[in-house]
mmCIF file with all atom_site columns, C-alpha atoms in Angstrom:
data_model
loop_
_atom_site.group_PDB
_atom_site.id
_atom_site.type_symbol
_atom_site.label_atom_id
_atom_site.label_alt_id
_atom_site.label_comp_id
_atom_site.label_asym_id
_atom_site.label_entity_id
_atom_site.label_seq_id
_atom_site.pdbx_PDB_ins_code
_atom_site.Cartn_x
_atom_site.Cartn_y
_atom_site.Cartn_z
_atom_site.occupancy
_atom_site.B_iso_or_equiv
_atom_site.pdbx_formal_charge
_atom_site.auth_seq_id
_atom_site.auth_comp_id
_atom_site.auth_asym_id
_atom_site.auth_atom_id
_atom_site.pdbx_PDB_model_num
ATOM 1   C CA . MET A 1 1   ? -4.020  -4.414  29.297  1.00 0.00 ? 1   MET A CA 1
ATOM 2   C CA . SER A 1 2   ? -6.965  -4.628  27.488  1.00 0.00 ? 2   SER A CA 1
ATOM 3   C CA . LYS A 1 3   ? -7.290  -8.675  25.753  1.00 0.00 ? 3   LYS A CA 1
ATOM 4   C CA . GLN A 1 4   ? -7.548  -6.777  22.306  1.00 0.00 ? 4   GLN A CA 1
ATOM 5   C CA . LYS A 1 5   ? -3.913  -5.431  22.492  1.00 0.00 ? 5   LYS A CA 1
ATOM 6   C CA . SER A 1 6   ? -2.310  -8.343  24.467  1.00 0.00 ? 6   SER A CA 1
ATOM 7   C CA . LYS A 1 7   ? -3.721  -10.416 20.566  1.00 0.00 ? 7   LYS A CA 1
ATOM 8   C CA . THR A 1 8   ? -0.595  -10.860 18.191  1.00 0.00 ? 8   THR A CA 1
ATOM 9   C CA . TYR A 1 9   ? -1.550  -9.008  15.088  1.00 0.00 ? 9   TYR A CA 1
ATOM 10  C CA . LEU A 1 10  ? -1.939  -12.206 13.681  1.00 0.00 ? 10  LEU A CA 1
ATOM 11  C CA . GLY A 1 11  ? -4.344  -13.135 16.592  1.00 0.00 ? 11  GLY A CA 1
ATOM 12  C CA . GLN A 1 12  ? -6.328  -10.457 15.791  1.00 0.00 ? 12  GLN A CA 1
ATOM 13  C CA . LEU A 1 13  ? -6.719  -10.893 11.559  1.00 0.00 ? 13  LEU A CA 1
ATOM 14  C CA . ALA A 1 14  ? -7.316  -14.599 12.362  1.00 0.00 ? 14  ALA A CA 1
ATOM 15  C CA . GLU A 1 15  ? -10.667 -14.179 14.834  1.00 0.00 ? 15  GLU A CA 1
ATOM 16  C CA . GLN A 1 16  ? -11.697 -11.769 11.043  1.00 0.00 ? 16  GLN A CA 1
ATOM 17  C CA . ALA A 1 17  ? -11.828 -15.062 9.002   1.00 0.00 ? 17  ALA A CA 1
ATOM 18  C CA . ASP A 1 18  ? -14.521 -16.322 8.748   1.00 0.00 ? 18  ASP A CA 1
ATOM 19  C CA . ARG A 1 19  ? -15.970 -12.397 7.572   1.00 0.00 ? 19  ARG A CA 1
ATOM 20  C CA . LEU A 1 20  ? -13.001 -12.362 4.390   1.00 0.00 ? 20  LEU A CA 1
ATOM 21  C CA . PHE A 1 21  ? -14.472 -15.999 3.880   1.00 0.00 ? 21  PHE A CA 1
ATOM 22  C CA . ARG A 1 22  ? -18.326 -15.202 3.278   1.00 0.00 ? 22  ARG A CA 1
ATOM 23  C CA . GLY A 1 23  ? -17.104 -11.729 1.357   1.00 0.00 ? 23  GLY A CA 1
ATOM 24  C CA . GLN A 1 24  ? -17.887 -9.709  4.021   1.00 0.00 ? 24  GLN A CA 1
ATOM 25  C CA . ALA A 1 25  ? -14.111 -7.247  4.346   1.00 0.00 ? 25  ALA A CA 1
ATOM 26  C CA . ILE A 1 26  ? -14.130 -4.723  3.072   1.00 0.00 ? 26  ILE A CA 1
ATOM 27  C CA . GLU A 1 27  ? -12.214 -3.449  -0.550  1.00 0.00 ? 27  GLU A CA 1
ATOM 28  C CA . GLN A 1 28  ? -9.647  -1.011  -0.900  1.00 0.00 ? 28  GLN A CA 1
ATOM 29  C CA . TYR A 1 29  ? -6.502  -0.491  -3.181  1.00 0.00 ? 29  TYR A CA 1
ATOM 30  C CA . ALA A 1 30  ? -3.709  0.654   -2.630  1.00 0.00 ? 30  ALA A CA 1
ATOM 31  C CA . ALA A 1 31  ? 0.488   1.861   -4.199  1.00 0.00 ? 31  ALA A CA 1
ATOM 32  C CA . ILE A 1 32  ? 3.747   0.492   -4.142  1.00 0.00 ? 32  ILE A CA 1
ATOM 33  C CA . CYS A 1 33  ? 5.425   3.555   -5.210  1.00 0.00 ? 33  CYS A CA 1
ATOM 34  C CA . TYR A 1 34  ? 9.056   2.730   -6.405  1.00 0.00 ? 34  TYR A CA 1
ATOM 35  C CA . MET A 1 35  ? 11.769  5.217   -8.425  1.00 0.00 ? 35  MET A CA 1
ATOM 36  C CA . ARG A 1 36  ? 14.080  3.123   -10.224 1.00 0.00 ? 36  ARG A CA 1
ATOM 37  C CA . MET A 1 37  ? 17.984  4.294   -8.579  1.00 0.00 ? 37  MET A CA 1
ATOM 38  C CA . PRO A 1 38  ? 21.512  4.277   -10.765 1.00 0.00 ? 38  PRO A CA 1
ATOM 39  C CA . ASP A 1 39  ? 22.035  0.582   -9.148  1.00 0.00 ? 39  ASP A CA 1
ATOM 40  C CA . SER A 1 40  ? 18.915  0.350   -6.524  1.00 0.00 ? 40  SER A CA 1
ATOM 41  C CA . ILE A 1 41  ? 15.443  0.160   -5.972  1.00 0.00 ? 41  ILE A CA 1
ATOM 42  C CA . LYS A 1 42  ? 13.250  2.573   -4.006  1.00 0.00 ? 42  LYS A CA 1
ATOM 43  C CA . VAL A 1 43  ? 9.952   2.373   -2.459  1.00 0.00 ? 43  VAL A CA 1
ATOM 44  C CA . LEU A 1 44  ? 7.999   4.749   -0.520  1.00 0.00 ? 44  LEU A CA 1
ATOM 45  C CA . LEU A 1 45  ? 6.004   4.493   2.660   1.00 0.00 ? 45  LEU A CA 1
ATOM 46  C CA . ILE A 1 46  ? 4.470   7.392   4.627   1.00 0.00 ? 46  ILE A CA 1
ATOM 47  C CA . THR A 1 47  ? 2.855   6.987   8.072   1.00 0.00 ? 47  THR A CA 1
ATOM 48  C CA . SER A 1 48  ? -0.758  6.443   8.397   1.00 0.00 ? 48  SER A CA 1
ATOM 49  C CA . ARG A 1 49  ? -2.737  9.566   10.619  1.00 0.00 ? 49  ARG A CA 1
ATOM 50  C CA . GLN A 1 50  ? -4.366  8.043   12.932  1.00 0.00 ? 50  GLN A CA 1
ATOM 51  C CA . SER A 1 51  ? -1.305  5.859   14.225  1.00 0.00 ? 51  SER A CA 1
ATOM 52  C CA . GLY A 1 52  ? 1.146   6.673   12.745  1.00 0.00 ? 52  GLY A CA 1
ATOM 53  C CA . ARG A 1 53  ? 2.587   3.193   12.087  1.00 0.00 ? 53  ARG A CA 1
ATOM 54  C CA . TRP A 1 54  ? 4.628   2.956   8.081   1.00 0.00 ? 54  TRP A CA 1
ATOM 55  C CA . VAL A 1 55  ? 1.816   2.386   5.961   1.00 0.00 ? 55  VAL A CA 1
ATOM 56  C CA . ILE A 1 56  ? 2.039   3.261   1.766   1.00 0.00 ? 56  ILE A CA 1
ATOM 57  C CA . PRO A 1 57  ? -0.336  5.258   0.239   1.00 0.00 ? 57  PRO A CA 1
ATOM 58  C CA . LYS A 1 58  ? -4.802  3.451   -0.212  1.00 0.00 ? 58  LYS A CA 1
ATOM 59  C CA . GLY A 1 59  ? -8.019  4.572   0.313   1.00 0.00 ? 59  GLY A CA 1
ATOM 60  C CA . TRP A 1 60  ? -11.506 3.264   -0.506  1.00 0.00 ? 60  TRP A CA 1
ATOM 61  C CA . ALA A 1 61  ? -12.886 2.544   -4.242  1.00 0.00 ? 61  ALA A CA 1
ATOM 62  C CA . MET A 1 62  ? -13.894 5.814   -6.365  1.00 0.00 ? 62  MET A CA 1
ATOM 63  C CA . ASP A 1 63  ? -17.143 5.687   -8.371  1.00 0.00 ? 63  ASP A CA 1
ATOM 64  C CA . ARG A 1 64  ? -15.485 5.759   -12.479 1.00 0.00 ? 64  ARG A CA 1
ATOM 65  C CA . ARG A 1 65  ? -12.315 5.371   -12.306 1.00 0.00 ? 65  ARG A CA 1
ATOM 66  C CA . ALA A 1 66  ? -9.851  1.477   -12.004 1.00 0.00 ? 66  ALA A CA 1
ATOM 67  C CA . PRO A 1 67  ? -8.429  0.419   -8.710  1.00 0.00 ? 67  PRO A CA 1
ATOM 68  C CA . HIS A 1 68  ? -5.828  1.493   -10.982 1.00 0.00 ? 68  HIS A CA 1
ATOM 69  C CA . GLN A 1 69  ? -6.251  4.349   -10.830 1.00 0.00 ? 69  GLN A CA 1
ATOM 70  C CA . VAL A 1 70  ? -7.740  4.510   -7.399  1.00 0.00 ? 70  VAL A CA 1
ATOM 71  C CA . ALA A 1 71  ? -3.602  3.796   -6.475  1.00 0.00 ? 71  ALA A CA 1
ATOM 72  C CA . GLU A 1 72  ? -2.063  6.960   -8.417  1.00 0.00 ? 72  GLU A CA 1
ATOM 73  C CA . ARG A 1 73  ? -4.846  9.060   -7.278  1.00 0.00 ? 73  ARG A CA 1
ATOM 74  C CA . GLU A 1 74  ? -4.225  7.879   -3.247  1.00 0.00 ? 74  GLU A CA 1
ATOM 75  C CA . ALA A 1 75  ? -0.462  8.451   -4.257  1.00 0.00 ? 75  ALA A CA 1
ATOM 76  C CA . TRP A 1 76  ? -0.861  11.674  -5.567  1.00 0.00 ? 76  TRP A CA 1
ATOM 77  C CA . GLU A 1 77  ? -3.323  12.755  -2.362  1.00 0.00 ? 77  GLU A CA 1
ATOM 78  C CA . GLU A 1 78  ? -0.797  10.768  0.656   1.00 0.00 ? 78  GLU A CA 1
ATOM 79  C CA . ALA A 1 79  ? 2.126   11.516  -0.460  1.00 0.00 ? 79  ALA A CA 1
ATOM 80  C CA . GLY A 1 80  ? 2.552   13.984  -3.463  1.00 0.00 ? 80  GLY A CA 1
ATOM 81  C CA . ILE A 1 81  ? 2.957   10.831  -5.973  1.00 0.00 ? 81  ILE A CA 1
ATOM 82  C CA . ARG A 1 82  ? 2.455   11.826  -10.469 1.00 0.00 ? 82  ARG A CA 1
ATOM 83  C CA . GLY A 1 83  ? 2.593   7.570   -11.397 1.00 0.00 ? 83  GLY A CA 1
ATOM 84  C CA . LYS A 1 84  ? 2.294   5.615   -14.017 1.00 0.00 ? 84  LYS A CA 1
ATOM 85  C CA . ALA A 1 85  ? 0.325   2.529   -12.263 1.00 0.00 ? 85  ALA A CA 1
ATOM 86  C CA . ARG A 1 86  ? 0.044   -1.247  -13.582 1.00 0.00 ? 86  ARG A CA 1
ATOM 87  C CA . LYS A 1 87  ? -3.148  -2.857  -14.673 1.00 0.00 ? 87  LYS A CA 1
ATOM 88  C CA . LYS A 1 88  ? -2.290  -5.175  -13.458 1.00 0.00 ? 88  LYS A CA 1
ATOM 89  C CA . PRO A 1 89  ? -2.246  -6.426  -9.562  1.00 0.00 ? 89  PRO A CA 1
ATOM 90  C CA . PHE A 1 90  ? 1.122   -6.897  -7.512  1.00 0.00 ? 90  PHE A CA 1
ATOM 91  C CA . GLY A 1 91  ? -0.996  -8.906  -4.824  1.00 0.00 ? 91  GLY A CA 1
ATOM 92  C CA . TYR A 1 92  ? -2.842  -8.500  -2.063  1.00 0.00 ? 92  TYR A CA 1
ATOM 93  C CA . TYR A 1 93  ? -3.215  -7.752  1.760   1.00 0.00 ? 93  TYR A CA 1
ATOM 94  C CA . THR A 1 94  ? -4.671  -7.380  4.049   1.00 0.00 ? 94  THR A CA 1
ATOM 95  C CA . TYR A 1 95  ? -4.999  -6.185  6.981   1.00 0.00 ? 95  TYR A CA 1
ATOM 96  C CA . LEU A 1 96  ? -7.125  -4.773  9.911   1.00 0.00 ? 96  LEU A CA 1
ATOM 97  C CA . LYS A 1 97  ? -9.268  -1.768  9.518   1.00 0.00 ? 97  LYS A CA 1
ATOM 98  C CA . MET A 1 98  ? -9.684  1.094   12.345  1.00 0.00 ? 98  MET A CA 1
ATOM 99  C CA . LEU A 1 99  ? -13.757 2.274   12.062  1.00 0.00 ? 99  LEU A CA 1
ATOM 100 C CA . ASP A 1 100 ? -14.092 5.724   13.239  1.00 0.00 ? 100 ASP A CA 1
ATOM 101 C CA . THR A 1 101 ? -16.603 4.067   15.768  1.00 0.00 ? 101 THR A CA 1
ATOM 102 C CA . GLY A 1 102 ? -13.753 2.474   16.690  1.00 0.00 ? 102 GLY A CA 1
ATOM 103 C CA . ASP A 1 103 ? -14.596 -0.666  15.670  1.00 0.00 ? 103 ASP A CA 1
ATOM 104 C CA . ARG A 1 104 ? -11.431 -3.164  13.874  1.00 0.00 ? 104 ARG A CA 1
ATOM 105 C CA . VAL A 1 105 ? -12.715 -4.502  10.418  1.00 0.00 ? 105 VAL A CA 1
ATOM 106 C CA . ALA A 1 106 ? -10.932 -6.850  8.486   1.00 0.00 ? 106 ALA A CA 1
ATOM 107 C CA . SER A 1 107 ? -9.684  -5.293  4.972   1.00 0.00 ? 107 SER A CA 1
ATOM 108 C CA . VAL A 1 108 ? -8.559  -6.626  1.333   1.00 0.00 ? 108 VAL A CA 1
ATOM 109 C CA . VAL A 1 109 ? -6.082  -4.849  0.071   1.00 0.00 ? 109 VAL A CA 1
ATOM 110 C CA . GLN A 1 110 ? -5.724  -4.428  -3.943  1.00 0.00 ? 110 GLN A CA 1
ATOM 111 C CA . VAL A 1 111 ? -2.300  -3.044  -4.501  1.00 0.00 ? 111 VAL A CA 1
ATOM 112 C CA . HIS A 1 112 ? -0.175  -1.982  -7.870  1.00 0.00 ? 112 HIS A CA 1
ATOM 113 C CA . LEU A 1 113 ? 2.671   -1.220  -7.939  1.00 0.00 ? 113 LEU A CA 1
ATOM 114 C CA . VAL A 1 114 ? 3.579   2.985   -9.122  1.00 0.00 ? 114 VAL A CA 1
ATOM 115 C CA . GLU A 1 115 ? 6.868   4.271   -10.567 1.00 0.00 ? 115 GLU A CA 1
ATOM 116 C CA . VAL A 1 116 ? 7.476   7.760   -10.329 1.00 0.00 ? 116 VAL A CA 1
ATOM 117 C CA . SER A 1 117 ? 6.964   10.664  -12.700 1.00 0.00 ? 117 SER A CA 1
ATOM 118 C CA . ALA A 1 118 ? 6.871   13.562  -10.658 1.00 0.00 ? 118 ALA A CA 1
ATOM 119 C CA . MET A 1 119 ? 6.706   14.566  -6.345  1.00 0.00 ? 119 MET A CA 1
ATOM 120 C CA . ASP A 1 120 ? 3.803   17.375  -6.075  1.00 0.00 ? 120 ASP A CA 1
ATOM 121 C CA . VAL A 1 121 ? 5.636   19.710  -3.514  1.00 0.00 ? 121 VAL A CA 1
ATOM 122 C CA . GLU A 1 122 ? 1.410   20.561  -2.681  1.00 0.00 ? 122 GLU A CA 1
ATOM 123 C CA . PHE A 1 123 ? -0.789  18.283  -1.877  1.00 0.00 ? 123 PHE A CA 1
ATOM 124 C CA . ARG A 1 124 ? -3.804  17.331  -0.013  1.00 0.00 ? 124 ARG A CA 1
ATOM 125 C CA . GLU A 1 125 ? -2.740  15.354  2.912   1.00 0.00 ? 125 GLU A CA 1
ATOM 126 C CA . LYS A 1 126 ? 0.758   17.624  2.803   1.00 0.00 ? 126 LYS A CA 1
ATOM 127 C CA . GLY A 1 127 ? 1.729   17.633  6.371   1.00 0.00 ? 127 GLY A CA 1
ATOM 128 C CA . GLN A 1 128 ? -0.428  14.767  7.710   1.00 0.00 ? 128 GLN A CA 1
ATOM 129 C CA . ARG A 1 129 ? 2.282   12.625  6.940   1.00 0.00 ? 129 ARG A CA 1
ATOM 130 C CA . SER A 1 130 ? 6.095   11.274  7.007   1.00 0.00 ? 130 SER A CA 1
ATOM 131 C CA . PHE A 1 131 ? 7.263   9.499   4.527   1.00 0.00 ? 131 PHE A CA 1
ATOM 132 C CA . VAL A 1 132 ? 10.473  7.937   3.344   1.00 0.00 ? 132 VAL A CA 1
ATOM 133 C CA . TRP A 1 133 ? 11.994  6.141   -0.215  1.00 0.00 ? 133 TRP A CA 1
ATOM 134 C CA . LEU A 1 134 ? 13.505  2.737   1.069   1.00 0.00 ? 134 LEU A CA 1
ATOM 135 C CA . PRO A 1 135 ? 14.919  0.042   -0.327  1.00 0.00 ? 135 PRO A CA 1
ATOM 136 C CA . PRO A 1 136 ? 11.800  -2.594  -0.649  1.00 0.00 ? 136 PRO A CA 1
ATOM 137 C CA . HIS A 1 137 ? 13.214  -4.953  1.782   1.00 0.00 ? 137 HIS A CA 1
ATOM 138 C CA . GLU A 1 138 ? 14.122  -2.666  4.547   1.00 0.00 ? 138 GLU A CA 1
ATOM 139 C CA . ALA A 1 139 ? 10.937  -1.132  4.072   1.00 0.00 ? 139 ALA A CA 1
ATOM 140 C CA . ALA A 1 140 ? 9.338   -4.539  4.841   1.00 0.00 ? 140 ALA A CA 1
ATOM 141 C CA . THR A 1 141 ? 10.738  -5.222  7.964   1.00 0.00 ? 141 THR A CA 1
ATOM 142 C CA . LEU A 1 142 ? 9.386   -0.818  9.039   1.00 0.00 ? 142 LEU A CA 1
ATOM 143 C CA . VAL A 1 143 ? 5.284   -2.749  8.099   1.00 0.00 ? 143 VAL A CA 1
ATOM 144 C CA . ARG A 1 144 ? 3.493   -4.514  10.327  1.00 0.00 ? 144 ARG A CA 1
ATOM 145 C CA . GLU A 1 145 ? 0.548   -6.886  7.998   1.00 0.00 ? 145 GLU A CA 1
ATOM 146 C CA . PRO A 1 146 ? 2.134   -10.292 6.886   1.00 0.00 ? 146 PRO A CA 1
ATOM 147 C CA . GLU A 1 147 ? 1.258   -10.143 4.240   1.00 0.00 ? 147 GLU A CA 1
ATOM 148 C CA . LEU A 1 148 ? 2.543   -6.272  3.232   1.00 0.00 ? 148 LEU A CA 1
ATOM 149 C CA . LYS A 1 149 ? 5.738   -7.160  4.051   1.00 0.00 ? 149 LYS A CA 1
ATOM 150 C CA . GLY A 1 150 ? 6.713   -9.945  1.316   1.00 0.00 ? 150 GLY A CA 1
ATOM 151 C CA . LEU A 1 151 ? 4.286   -7.751  -1.130  1.00 0.00 ? 151 LEU A CA 1
ATOM 152 C CA . LEU A 1 152 ? 7.494   -5.580  -0.932  1.00 0.00 ? 152 LEU A CA 1
ATOM 153 C CA . GLY A 1 153 ? 10.180  -8.228  -0.158  1.00 0.00 ? 153 GLY A CA 1
ATOM 154 C CA . GLN A 1 154 ? 9.304   -9.114  -3.919  1.00 0.00 ? 154 GLN A CA 1
ATOM 155 C CA . VAL A 1 155 ? 10.088  -5.815  -5.587  1.00 0.00 ? 155 VAL A CA 1
ATOM 156 C CA . GLU A 1 156 ? 13.277  -6.382  -6.641  1.00 0.00 ? 156 GLU A CA 1
ATOM 157 C CA . ALA A 1 157 ? 13.103  -8.770  -7.825  1.00 0.00 ? 157 ALA A CA 1
ATOM 158 C CA . VAL A 1 158 ? 10.104  -8.996  -10.131 1.00 0.00 ? 158 VAL A CA 1
ATOM 159 C CA . LEU A 1 159 ? 11.429  -5.066  -11.369 1.00 0.00 ? 159 LEU A CA 1
ATOM 160 C CA . SER A 1 160 ? 14.427  -6.264  -12.759 1.00 0.00 ? 160 SER A CA 1
ATOM 161 C CA . LYS A 1 161 ? 13.234  -9.250  -13.777 1.00 0.00 ? 161 LYS A CA 1
ATOM 162 C CA . ARG A 1 162 ? 10.946  -6.900  -16.095 1.00 0.00 ? 162 ARG A CA 1
ATOM 163 C CA . LYS A 1 163 ? 14.205  -5.019  -16.877 1.00 0.00 ? 163 LYS A CA 1
ATOM 164 C CA . LYS A 1 164 ? 15.869  -7.719  -18.169 1.00 0.00 ? 164 LYS A CA 1
ATOM 165 C CA . SER A 1 165 ? 13.464  -9.416  -20.560 1.00 0.00 ? 165 SER A CA 1
ATOM 166 C CA . LYS A 1 166 ? 12.878  -5.537  -21.729 1.00 0.00 ? 166 LYS A CA 1
ATOM 167 C CA . THR A 1 167 ? 16.152  -5.158  -22.288 1.00 0.00 ? 167 THR A CA 1
ATOM 168 C CA . ALA A 1 168 ? 16.734  -8.250  -23.748 1.00 0.00 ? 168 ALA A CA 1
ATOM 169 C CA . GLY A 1 169 ? 17.270  -9.654  -27.288 1.00 0.00 ? 169 GLY A CA 1
ATOM 170 C CA . PRO A 1 170 ? 15.487  -11.705 -29.772 1.00 0.00 ? 170 PRO A CA 1
ATOM 171 C CA . GLY A 1 171 ? 17.820  -14.896 -28.793 1.00 0.00 ? 171 GLY A CA 1
#
């Protein structure tokens, strides 16, 4: 087993801490796509094209697009999801991005909640990924990144709190 493989994921990420603190990490934008069901909330996980591990739609900055708009675009390109992203970030996570060169670099991902309004049958990466809709806590068990696990674990509580505050009348 190679030395890189024998280290835990957290150990590999910790080796990148110096770069993170010097601002040398790459930045990406992502979407936690969700649907409100009659008695629950479901979130979308997709597989990465290279490793097949469970992830959320994410991508690079785009000219003339705000981060939440990039999250919406990535959700459509990677999973055919149409929806409205919240402008305010839901949170951030870091992970090790494998570059085409084979090098790994730390990436800081700004995550936006995207409420699904439609799912297109035809989209850019159709057939290149698998996807699954799960309760947020189940989805959290399938992703590798610890901070993303934490964000997924907060989805239900945050969305139910917001729903209650919107439906509560003046006191």
